[in-house]
Amino acid sequence: MLNQLHITAEDMIQQNGGRATAGRIGILAILLAEQQAMTHREIEQRLPEAVQLDRVTLYRALEWLAGKNLIHKVTSDDRVWRYHANRGVHNTHQHAHFKCMCCAQVICLDALTIERNWHLPTGYRFQEIELTVKGLCADCG
Amino acid sequence: MLNQLHITAEDMIQQNGGRATAGRIGILAILLAEQQAMTHREIEQRLPEAVQLDRVTLYRALEWLAGKNLIHKVTSDDRVWRYHANRGVHNTHQHAHFKCMCCAQVICLDALTIERNWHLPTGYRFQEIELTVKGLCADCG
DNA sequence: AATATAAACGCAACAATGTTGCATGGATTG
DNA sequence: CAATCCATGCAACATTGTTGCGTTTATATT
Ligand SMILES: [Mn+2]
Ligand SMILES: [Mn+2]
Ligand SMILES: [Zn+2]
Ligand SMILES: [Zn+2]
């Protein structure tokens, strides 16, 4: 199962013209296996001993994966980026996120579509939207 | 005009049981005069020579003003808090913001009301929403 | 399989933003 | 005027992320 994800991850990386290093494969496999958006720290901790990476290398690998649209970055009010594997609908970059104000977990809200019946001030141009719903998750609520 | 804002700011501070120091009055007057949400740096630079504050004092004054609901903090993907005076509708904390992806200015979108016809996963509880529309402002677009 | 080479990597140093502890100063109150 | 306590300034620290640069390594080429 996890091994299968490694193969998938390796394929995804090679198909984007990148070198399939143990670090990149391990990171992407972790993100593919996890439903929640993960912080740099959480990813680091879940990496097996055999694939311990330097902090900087981890940042650069995540940046590369995001640039290839294999994962996406999620902003948050705690000044920490979270990363999440792109699956199907995620690629639109128009999905919202939920953040638990108690345990800080972040999940994607795939079903939430944002209506655009509003308008901006004159001269302003829309490009993208960033929506975070905050509250308590099932465990904390 | 700016003097009038100082008097207003002084009133607002005293009515909340705080000491009306030159720093707090100056900060609040600046925020009351400015339409955009301002960063810590921008506020610091606009403070007159006579009211130069320590970085930490400025942070603490902003924290105090936000705690009294005289201003509100705006989160952003650049990891910098912005501050904006509360006026009327702002107090609801349910207004959205626009951020220019070119010049990084942030304004409040008072008119944008967020519809709640969506639902969260089972067990999840809604508390508040954070919405940022991104694009180009009138100057940059 | 050996080699060449550009892409990844590791380390150190740096940068930006914000926080904490603590001693000092000064406004407010009695 | 004295006592109090809120606010301030300074130093040190914390967190997150970035940059420069020399070294290693995955991959293509021979
Ligand atoms: Mn997402
Ligand atoms: Mn606002
Ligand atoms: Zn939770
Ligand atoms: Zn702009």
Short mmCIF file of C-alpha atoms (C1' of nucleotides) and ligand atoms in Angstrom, two decimals:
data_model
loop_
_atom_site.label_atom_id
_atom_site.label_comp_id
_atom_site.label_asym_id
_atom_site.label_seq_id
_atom_site.Cartn_x
_atom_site.Cartn_y
_atom_site.Cartn_z
CA MET A 1 0.00 0.00 0.00
CA LEU A 2 2.61 2.54 1.06
CA ASN A 3 4.96 0.85 -1.36
CA GLN A 4 2.39 1.35 -4.09
CA LEU A 5 2.26 5.05 -3.24
CA HIS A 6 6.02 5.22 -3.60
CA ILE A 7 5.77 3.83 -7.11
CA THR A 8 2.99 6.28 -7.92
CA ALA A 9 5.02 9.14 -6.51
CA GLU A 10 8.06 8.10 -8.50
CA ASP A 11 6.00 8.04 -11.69
CA MET A 12 4.50 11.46 -11.00
CA ILE A 13 7.92 12.97 -10.43
CA GLN A 14 9.53 11.44 -13.51
CA GLN A 15 6.63 12.42 -15.73
CA ASN A 16 7.35 16.00 -14.76
CA GLY A 17 10.96 15.80 -15.82
CA GLY A 18 12.43 15.72 -12.34
CA ARG A 19 14.92 13.41 -10.74
CA ALA A 20 13.24 10.74 -8.68
CA THR A 21 15.27 11.07 -5.54
CA ALA A 22 14.48 9.24 -2.32
CA GLY A 23 13.57 12.54 -0.69
CA ARG A 24 11.06 13.69 -3.28
CA ILE A 25 9.49 10.24 -3.54
CA GLY A 26 9.21 9.92 0.22
CA ILE A 27 7.66 13.38 0.61
CA LEU A 28 5.13 12.92 -2.13
CA ALA A 29 4.19 9.44 -0.90
CA ILE A 30 3.55 10.86 2.57
CA LEU A 31 1.36 13.61 1.16
CA LEU A 32 -0.51 11.16 -1.05
CA ALA A 33 -1.23 8.97 1.98
CA GLU A 34 -2.45 11.79 4.18
CA GLN A 35 -5.90 13.38 3.95
CA GLN A 36 -4.98 16.50 5.87
CA ALA A 37 -2.73 19.31 4.76
CA MET A 38 0.64 18.85 6.45
CA THR A 39 3.20 21.29 7.75
CA HIS A 40 6.88 21.15 6.95
CA ARG A 41 7.45 19.83 10.49
CA GLU A 42 4.87 17.08 10.24
CA ILE A 43 6.30 15.86 6.96
CA GLU A 44 9.82 15.90 8.39
CA GLN A 45 8.76 13.83 11.37
CA ARG A 46 7.04 11.24 9.24
CA LEU A 47 10.00 10.70 6.95
CA PRO A 48 11.69 7.35 7.72
CA GLU A 49 15.17 7.34 9.22
CA ALA A 50 16.65 6.22 5.95
CA VAL A 51 15.36 9.34 4.18
CA GLN A 52 16.19 12.11 6.63
CA LEU A 53 16.57 15.30 4.69
CA ASP A 54 18.04 18.65 5.51
CA ARG A 55 15.45 21.31 6.35
CA VAL A 56 16.41 23.31 3.30
CA THR A 57 16.20 20.33 0.99
CA LEU A 58 12.72 19.59 2.29
CA TYR A 59 11.64 23.17 1.61
CA ARG A 60 13.09 23.05 -1.87
CA ALA A 61 11.50 19.69 -2.66
CA LEU A 62 8.10 20.99 -1.55
CA GLU A 63 8.59 24.09 -3.64
CA TRP A 64 9.43 21.95 -6.66
CA LEU A 65 6.42 19.67 -6.17
CA ALA A 66 4.15 22.71 -5.86
CA GLY A 67 5.64 24.24 -8.98
CA LYS A 68 4.79 21.07 -10.89
CA ASN A 69 1.24 21.11 -9.51
CA LEU A 70 1.69 17.76 -7.82
CA ILE A 71 0.88 19.37 -4.46
CA HIS A 72 -0.48 22.73 -3.35
CA LYS A 73 0.37 25.11 -0.56
CA VAL A 74 -2.24 26.21 1.93
CA THR A 75 -1.84 29.50 3.75
CA SER A 76 -2.87 29.90 7.37
CA ASP A 77 -3.06 32.56 10.05
CA ASP A 78 -0.38 30.79 12.11
CA ARG A 79 2.26 31.76 9.52
CA VAL A 80 2.92 28.15 8.64
CA TRP A 81 2.52 26.75 5.15
CA ARG A 82 0.74 23.46 4.83
CA TYR A 83 1.04 21.11 1.87
CA HIS A 84 -1.47 18.77 0.34
CA ALA A 85 -1.34 16.37 -2.58
CA ASN A 86 -3.31 17.39 -5.63
CA ARG A 87 -6.06 14.99 -6.51
CA GLY A 88 -8.56 15.59 -9.29
CA VAL A 89 -10.63 18.62 -8.34
CA HIS A 90 -7.82 20.11 -6.30
CA ASN A 91 -6.02 21.21 -9.39
CA THR A 92 -8.50 24.01 -9.95
CA HIS A 93 -6.97 25.88 -7.00
CA GLN A 94 -10.45 27.09 -6.22
CA HIS A 95 -11.25 24.86 -3.28
CA ALA A 96 -11.67 26.09 0.28
CA HIS A 97 -10.08 24.84 3.47
CA PHE A 98 -11.24 24.22 7.00
CA LYS A 99 -9.00 24.86 9.95
CA CYS A 100 -9.73 23.63 13.47
CA MET A 101 -9.09 26.45 15.93
CA CYS A 102 -8.32 23.92 18.65
CA CYS A 103 -5.94 21.34 17.16
CA ALA A 104 -4.93 23.36 14.07
CA GLN A 105 -5.62 20.55 11.62
CA VAL A 106 -6.39 21.69 8.08
CA ILE A 107 -8.54 19.81 5.60
CA CYS A 108 -9.73 20.61 2.11
CA LEU A 109 -13.39 21.35 1.55
CA ASP A 110 -13.82 19.93 -1.91
CA ALA A 111 -17.57 20.35 -1.94
CA LEU A 112 -17.53 24.04 -1.13
CA THR A 113 -17.83 26.02 -4.32
CA ILE A 114 -17.52 29.78 -4.05
CA GLU A 115 -20.16 31.86 -5.75
CA ARG A 116 -19.09 34.91 -7.69
CA ASN A 117 -22.13 37.15 -7.66
CA TRP A 118 -20.23 39.96 -5.97
CA HIS A 119 -18.09 42.61 -7.62
CA LEU A 120 -14.86 44.45 -6.84
CA PRO A 121 -14.26 48.21 -6.77
CA THR A 122 -13.84 49.86 -10.18
CA GLY A 123 -10.57 49.00 -11.86
CA TYR A 124 -9.85 46.01 -9.65
CA ARG A 125 -9.28 42.67 -11.34
CA PHE A 126 -10.08 39.30 -9.85
CA GLN A 127 -7.51 36.52 -10.09
CA GLU A 128 -8.10 34.00 -7.34
CA ILE A 129 -9.81 33.47 -4.06
CA GLU A 130 -8.60 32.16 -0.75
CA LEU A 131 -11.23 30.91 1.64
CA THR A 132 -10.69 29.40 5.06
CA VAL A 133 -13.54 28.27 7.23
CA LYS A 134 -12.60 28.10 10.89
CA GLY A 135 -14.22 26.24 13.71
CA LEU A 136 -13.89 22.97 15.58
CA CYS A 137 -13.24 19.58 14.01
CA ALA A 138 -15.12 16.42 14.92
CA ASP A 139 -12.51 15.46 17.51
CA CYS A 140 -12.32 18.85 19.20
CA GLY A 141 -15.95 19.97 18.94
CA MET B 1 -8.36 67.00 10.35
CA LEU B 2 -5.53 64.81 11.60
CA ASN B 3 -5.81 66.67 14.87
CA GLN B 4 -9.48 65.81 14.98
CA LEU B 5 -8.59 62.16 14.50
CA HIS B 6 -6.23 62.39 17.44
CA ILE B 7 -9.07 63.62 19.63
CA THR B 8 -11.31 60.84 18.34
CA ALA B 9 -8.60 58.27 18.97
CA GLU B 10 -8.04 59.58 22.48
CA ASP B 11 -11.75 59.27 23.22
CA MET B 12 -11.94 55.73 21.87
CA ILE B 13 -9.00 54.66 24.00
CA GLN B 14 -10.24 56.24 27.21
CA GLN B 15 -13.73 54.85 26.75
CA ASN B 16 -12.15 51.40 26.80
CA GLY B 17 -10.42 51.97 30.09
CA GLY B 18 -6.91 52.30 28.70
CA ARG B 19 -4.29 54.93 29.20
CA ALA B 20 -4.32 57.46 26.40
CA THR B 21 -0.62 57.51 25.71
CA ALA B 22 0.95 59.35 22.80
CA GLY B 23 1.85 56.03 21.19
CA ARG B 24 -1.63 54.54 21.27
CA ILE B 25 -3.26 57.78 20.15
CA GLY B 26 -0.79 58.18 17.30
CA ILE B 27 -1.25 54.61 16.11
CA LEU B 28 -5.02 54.69 16.22
CA ALA B 29 -5.15 58.09 14.50
CA ILE B 30 -2.98 56.74 11.68
CA LEU B 31 -5.22 53.72 11.26
CA LEU B 32 -8.35 55.87 11.36
CA ALA B 33 -6.91 58.09 8.61
CA GLU B 34 -5.92 55.22 6.33
CA GLN B 35 -8.34 53.29 4.14
CA GLN B 36 -6.02 50.36 3.62
CA ALA B 37 -4.95 47.76 6.13
CA MET B 38 -1.44 48.64 7.30
CA THR B 39 1.51 46.53 8.30
CA HIS B 40 3.51 47.04 11.47
CA ARG B 41 6.27 48.56 9.35
CA GLU B 42 4.01 50.98 7.55
CA ILE B 43 2.57 52.24 10.81
CA GLU B 44 6.04 52.62 12.28
CA GLN B 45 7.21 54.68 9.34
CA ARG B 46 4.23 56.98 9.50
CA LEU B 47 4.60 57.74 13.18
CA PRO B 48 6.00 61.27 13.66
CA GLU B 49 9.49 61.69 15.07
CA ALA B 50 8.07 62.85 18.37
CA VAL B 51 6.25 59.55 18.83
CA GLN B 52 8.84 56.99 17.86
CA LEU B 53 8.07 53.76 19.66
CA ASP B 54 10.02 50.61 20.29
CA ARG B 55 9.07 47.74 17.98
CA VAL B 56 7.78 45.75 20.90
CA THR B 57 5.69 48.60 22.24
CA LEU B 58 4.12 49.03 18.84
CA TYR B 59 3.24 45.35 18.70
CA ARG B 60 1.77 45.49 22.18
CA ALA B 61 -0.24 48.63 21.45
CA LEU B 62 -1.69 47.01 18.32
CA GLU B 63 -2.51 43.90 20.30
CA TRP B 64 -4.28 46.01 22.91
CA LEU B 65 -6.27 47.97 20.33
CA ALA B 66 -7.34 44.72 18.65
CA GLY B 67 -8.35 43.24 21.99
CA LYS B 68 -10.62 46.24 22.55
CA ASN B 69 -12.11 45.86 19.07
CA LEU B 70 -10.94 49.30 18.02
CA ILE B 71 -8.95 47.73 15.18
CA HIS B 72 -8.78 44.29 13.60
CA LYS B 73 -5.97 42.12 12.35
CA VAL B 74 -5.91 40.85 8.79
CA THR B 75 -4.03 37.69 7.94
CA SER B 76 -2.14 37.35 4.68
CA ASP B 77 -0.11 34.80 2.78
CA ASP B 78 3.05 36.90 3.16
CA ARG B 79 3.16 36.11 6.87
CA VAL B 80 2.64 39.73 7.81
CA TRP B 81 -0.27 40.94 9.92
CA ARG B 82 -2.06 44.02 8.74
CA TYR B 83 -4.17 46.26 10.92
CA HIS B 84 -7.26 48.26 10.10
CA ALA B 85 -9.48 50.56 12.14
CA ASN B 86 -12.91 49.21 12.93
CA ARG B 87 -15.70 51.28 11.51
CA GLY B 88 -19.35 50.31 11.71
CA VAL B 89 -19.83 47.10 9.76
CA HIS B 90 -16.27 46.00 10.36
CA ASN B 91 -17.11 44.99 13.87
CA THR B 92 -18.92 41.91 12.64
CA HIS B 93 -15.57 40.32 11.72
CA GLN B 94 -17.35 38.79 8.76
CA HIS B 95 -16.06 41.04 6.04
CA ALA B 96 -13.71 39.93 3.30
CA HIS B 97 -10.46 41.44 2.10
CA PHE B 98 -8.86 42.08 -1.24
CA LYS B 99 -5.12 41.80 -1.72
CA CYS B 100 -3.27 43.10 -4.76
CA MET B 101 -0.81 40.46 -5.91
CA CYS B 102 1.40 43.16 -7.41
CA CYS B 103 1.75 45.92 -4.80
CA ALA B 104 0.50 43.89 -1.80
CA GLN B 105 -2.02 46.50 -0.68
CA VAL B 106 -4.94 45.14 1.31
CA ILE B 107 -8.38 46.69 1.46
CA CYS B 108 -11.62 45.62 3.12
CA LEU B 109 -14.50 44.48 0.96
CA ASP B 110 -17.40 45.71 3.05
CA ALA B 111 -20.02 44.89 0.46
CA LEU B 112 -19.04 41.27 0.04
CA THR B 113 -21.28 39.10 2.14
CA ILE B 114 -20.53 35.41 2.28
CA GLU B 115 -23.38 32.99 1.71
CA ARG B 116 -23.70 29.97 3.92
CA ASN B 117 -25.54 27.43 1.82
CA TRP B 118 -22.73 24.91 2.16
CA HIS B 119 -22.14 22.43 4.96
CA LEU B 120 -19.15 21.00 6.79
CA PRO B 121 -18.29 17.30 7.33
CA THR B 122 -20.22 15.58 10.11
CA GLY B 123 -19.23 16.70 13.57
CA TYR B 124 -17.48 19.84 12.39
CA ARG B 125 -18.61 23.15 13.85
CA PHE B 126 -18.49 26.48 12.08
CA GLN B 127 -17.15 29.51 13.94
CA GLU B 128 -15.88 32.06 11.48
CA ILE B 129 -14.80 32.56 7.93
CA GLU B 130 -11.73 34.15 6.42
CA LEU B 131 -11.96 35.22 2.83
CA THR B 132 -9.31 36.90 0.75
CA VAL B 133 -9.87 37.82 -2.85
CA LYS B 134 -6.65 38.24 -4.76
CA GLY B 135 -5.97 40.04 -7.99
CA LEU B 136 -4.77 43.42 -9.23
CA CYS B 137 -5.77 46.77 -7.80
CA ALA B 138 -6.77 49.78 -9.90
CA ASP B 139 -3.21 51.11 -9.94
CA CYS B 140 -1.52 47.83 -10.85
CA GLY B 141 -4.12 46.32 -13.16
"C1'" DA C 1 29.87 -0.46 -17.39
"C1'" DA C 2 32.23 3.87 -17.28
"C1'" DT C 3 31.88 8.84 -17.82
"C1'" DA C 4 30.01 13.48 -18.09
"C1'" DT C 5 26.96 16.76 -16.49
"C1'" DA C 6 23.24 19.20 -14.73
"C1'" DA C 7 20.19 18.70 -11.00
"C1'" DA C 8 19.76 17.86 -5.99
"C1'" DC C 9 21.67 18.15 -1.74
"C1'" DG C 10 23.83 19.69 2.86
"C1'" DC C 11 25.67 23.12 5.57
"C1'" DA C 12 26.16 27.69 7.28
"C1'" DA C 13 24.68 32.00 7.42
"C1'" DC C 14 21.09 35.17 6.92
"C1'" DA C 15 16.36 37.46 6.98
"C1'" DA C 16 11.81 38.66 8.50
"C1'" DT C 17 8.36 38.73 11.79
"C1'" DG C 18 6.85 38.32 16.10
"C1'" DT C 19 7.26 37.05 21.42
"C1'" DT C 20 8.92 36.90 26.33
"C1'" DG C 21 11.18 38.47 30.64
"C1'" DC C 22 12.39 42.00 33.33
"C1'" DA C 23 13.73 46.36 35.06
"C1'" DT C 24 12.33 51.25 34.58
"C1'" DG C 25 9.23 55.28 33.97
"C1'" DG C 26 5.29 57.81 34.45
"C1'" DA C 27 0.20 58.51 34.59
"C1'" DT C 28 -3.60 57.86 37.75
"C1'" DT C 29 -5.55 57.53 42.18
"C1'" DG C 30 -6.06 58.27 46.97
"C1'" DC D 1 2.90 63.60 48.01
"C1'" DA D 2 2.99 58.61 47.97
"C1'" DA D 3 1.45 54.24 46.25
"C1'" DT D 4 0.09 51.68 42.55
"C1'" DC D 5 0.06 49.65 38.34
"C1'" DC D 6 -0.08 50.25 33.49
"C1'" DA D 7 2.84 51.05 29.79
"C1'" DT D 8 7.48 51.25 27.90
"C1'" DG D 9 12.31 50.04 26.36
"C1'" DC D 10 15.81 46.85 25.87
"C1'" DA D 11 17.83 42.43 25.23
"C1'" DA D 12 17.31 38.00 24.23
"C1'" DC D 13 14.83 34.45 22.11
"C1'" DA D 14 11.68 31.71 18.82
"C1'" DT D 15 9.88 30.35 14.51
"C1'" DT D 16 9.65 29.96 9.77
"C1'" DG D 17 11.59 30.36 5.69
"C1'" DT D 18 15.57 31.89 2.19
"C1'" DT D 19 20.23 32.40 -0.05
"C1'" DG D 20 25.01 31.19 -1.36
"C1'" DC D 21 28.09 27.88 -2.35
"C1'" DG D 22 30.72 23.81 -2.55
"C1'" DT D 23 29.73 18.66 -2.86
"C1'" DT D 24 27.22 14.63 -4.20
"C1'" DT D 25 24.37 11.94 -7.17
"C1'" DA D 26 20.71 10.58 -10.64
"C1'" DT D 27 20.50 10.17 -15.27
"C1'" DA D 28 21.83 10.48 -20.01
"C1'" DT D 29 25.57 9.48 -23.15
"C1'" DT D 30 29.22 7.01 -24.64
MN MN E 1 -6.43 21.97 -0.44
MN MN E 2 -10.95 44.52 7.29
ZN ZN E 3 -9.47 19.86 16.03
ZN ZN E 4 -1.68 46.96 -6.55
#
